Coordinates of C-alpha atoms in Angstrom, one line a residue:
M28 CA 13.6 -5.2 21.5
I29 CA 12.8 -8.2 19.0
G30 CA 8.8 -8.3 18.8
D31 CA 6.4 -10.1 21.3
D32 CA 4.5 -13.2 18.9
S33 CA 1.7 -12.5 21.0
M34 CA 1.3 -8.9 19.5
A35 CA 2.3 -9.7 16.0
T36 CA 0.0 -12.4 15.6
N37 CA -1.9 -10.3 16.7
L38 CA -1.7 -7.4 14.4
S39 CA -1.7 -9.8 11.3
F40 CA -4.5 -10.8 12.5
A41 CA -6.6 -7.2 12.0
L42 CA -4.5 -7.5 8.9
A43 CA -6.6 -9.5 7.7
R44 CA -10.2 -8.6 9.2
H45 CA -9.8 -5.5 7.6
C46 CA -9.0 -6.5 4.8
R47 CA -11.5 -9.6 4.4
K48 CA -14.1 -6.1 5.7
H49 CA -13.2 -3.9 3.0
G50 CA -12.6 -6.4 0.0
I51 CA -9.1 -6.2 -0.3
A52 CA -7.1 -8.5 -2.7
L53 CA -3.0 -7.3 -1.5
V54 CA -1.5 -4.3 0.8
Y55 CA 1.5 -3.7 0.5
L56 CA 4.5 -1.3 2.4
F57 CA 5.7 0.8 -0.3
G58 CA 8.8 4.0 0.2
S59 CA 11.2 4.7 2.8
Q60 CA 9.0 3.9 6.0
A61 CA 8.0 0.2 4.5
R62 CA 10.6 -1.7 6.8
E63 CA 10.1 0.4 9.7
G64 CA 5.6 -0.9 8.4
A65 CA 7.2 -4.2 8.3
R66 CA 8.8 -4.7 11.1
L67 CA 6.1 -3.3 13.2
L68 CA 3.3 -5.4 11.9
A69 CA 6.5 -8.4 12.7
G70 CA 5.7 -7.7 16.6
E71 CA 9.2 -5.0 17.0
T72 CA 8.4 -1.7 18.5
V73 CA 9.3 1.0 16.6
S74 CA 10.0 4.4 16.5
V75 CA 9.5 7.9 14.3
H76 CA 12.6 9.4 14.0
D77 CA 11.2 11.9 11.3
P78 CA 8.5 13.8 12.1
L79 CA 7.5 14.2 8.3
T80 CA 8.3 10.5 7.1
D81 CA 4.6 8.7 6.9
L82 CA 4.3 4.8 6.0
D83 CA 3.3 4.3 2.4
V84 CA 0.2 1.4 2.3
G85 CA -0.7 0.6 -0.9
V86 CA -4.0 -1.2 -1.6
V87 CA -5.5 -2.9 -4.4
T88 CA -9.2 -4.2 -4.5
I89 CA -10.9 -7.0 -5.2
E90 CA -13.7 -5.9 -6.7
P91 CA -13.1 -2.8 -8.9
L92 CA -13.4 0.8 -7.0
P93 CA -17.1 2.3 -6.5
D94 CA -17.7 5.5 -7.6
G95 CA -17.8 9.6 -6.2
L96 CA -19.2 9.1 -2.3
V97 CA -19.4 5.8 -2.5
R98 CA -15.2 5.6 -3.3
T99 CA -14.8 8.4 -0.5
K100 CA -16.9 7.1 2.4
Y101 CA -14.8 3.2 1.7
Y102 CA -12.0 5.4 1.9
A103 CA -12.8 6.8 4.8
A104 CA -13.6 3.7 6.7
L105 CA -10.4 2.2 4.9
Y106 CA -8.3 3.8 6.4
N107 CA -9.5 3.9 10.1
D108 CA -8.9 0.7 10.7
F109 CA -5.8 0.9 9.6
V110 CA -4.3 4.0 11.0
D111 CA -4.1 2.1 14.4
M112 CA -2.5 -0.7 13.2
F113 CA 0.4 1.1 11.7
K114 CA 1.2 3.9 14.8
P115 CA 3.6 5.4 15.8
L116 CA 3.5 5.5 12.6
R117 CA 1.5 8.0 10.0
L118 CA 0.0 6.6 7.1
D119 CA -0.2 7.5 4.0
L120 CA -2.6 5.2 2.3
V121 CA -3.8 4.7 -1.3
L122 CA -5.9 3.1 -3.3
L123 CA -3.9 1.7 -5.9
E124 CA -6.1 1.2 -8.8
E125 CA -6.2 5.2 -8.5
N126 CA -2.8 5.3 -9.8
H127 CA -1.2 5.1 -13.1
S128 CA 0.9 1.8 -13.4
V129 CA 5.3 3.4 -12.4
F130 CA 3.5 4.5 -10.0
Q131 CA 1.7 1.1 -8.4
L132 CA 5.3 -0.4 -9.9
E133 CA 6.9 1.6 -7.0
A134 CA 4.1 0.0 -4.7
V135 CA 4.8 -3.9 -5.8
K136 CA 8.2 -3.2 -5.8
G137 CA 7.4 -2.7 -1.9
I138 CA 6.5 -5.4 0.9
C139 CA 3.5 -7.6 0.2
V140 CA 1.7 -7.6 3.3
Y141 CA -1.4 -9.3 2.3
A142 CA -3.0 -11.3 -0.3
V143 CA -5.4 -13.2 -0.5
S144 CA -4.5 -15.5 -2.9
E145 CA -1.0 -15.5 -4.4
E146 CA -2.2 -16.2 -8.0
R147 CA -4.0 -12.8 -7.3
R148 CA -0.6 -11.5 -6.9
D149 CA 0.8 -12.9 -9.5
T150 CA -1.4 -11.8 -11.2
Y151 CA -1.7 -8.5 -10.1
E152 CA 2.3 -8.1 -10.9
M153 CA 2.2 -9.7 -13.8
M154 CA 0.2 -7.0 -15.0
I155 CA 1.6 -3.9 -13.5
L156 CA 4.8 -5.2 -14.6
R157 CA 3.1 -5.4 -18.3
R158 CA 2.1 -2.0 -18.3
A159 CA 4.4 0.0 -17.0
A160 CA 6.8 -1.0 -19.4
D161 CA 4.6 0.4 -22.2
F162 CA 3.6 3.7 -20.4
R163 CA 6.9 4.5 -18.5
P164 CA 8.7 6.0 -22.0
F165 CA 5.4 7.8 -22.0
L166 CA 5.3 9.2 -18.6
E167 CA 8.9 10.0 -18.9
A168 CA 9.1 12.3 -22.4
Y169 CA 5.8 13.9 -21.2
L170 CA 7.8 15.4 -17.8
R171 CA 10.6 15.8 -19.5
D172 CA 8.7 18.3 -21.7
V173 CA 7.2 19.9 -18.5
L174 CA 10.7 20.1 -16.9
E175 CA 11.7 21.7 -20.0
E176 CA 8.7 24.3 -20.1
A177 CA 10.0 25.0 -16.1

């Protein structure tokens, strides 16, 4: 079914509203269900074919993440606001700043569905590309050593 423009507009508006509310700079859809998530935001009807899959949604905040319990409450509030937007897809929400640069690069290679500004997006993506290039050899060596021990 081709999307309903009013539904797409409502979802895009809701996404932007939630991003402003929670101080989100960037939102990426990545992983195996990224295209389905983008179709959903475009107002198309999507269905779940494999109940074990989820939609990976990575967010980057405008300000540094808070610590401790404040971070937990922040994540819970953000998750609660995002989960309904992406139904029927199961949401796996990731605070990208909590992960290493190679993981963040995988998110960046996905679909950016919200950016507070193109400048912020470009700056973040270039920073992650540089960090991932520097970190990847160390990660690969570590994983190789761990696999050899197993």
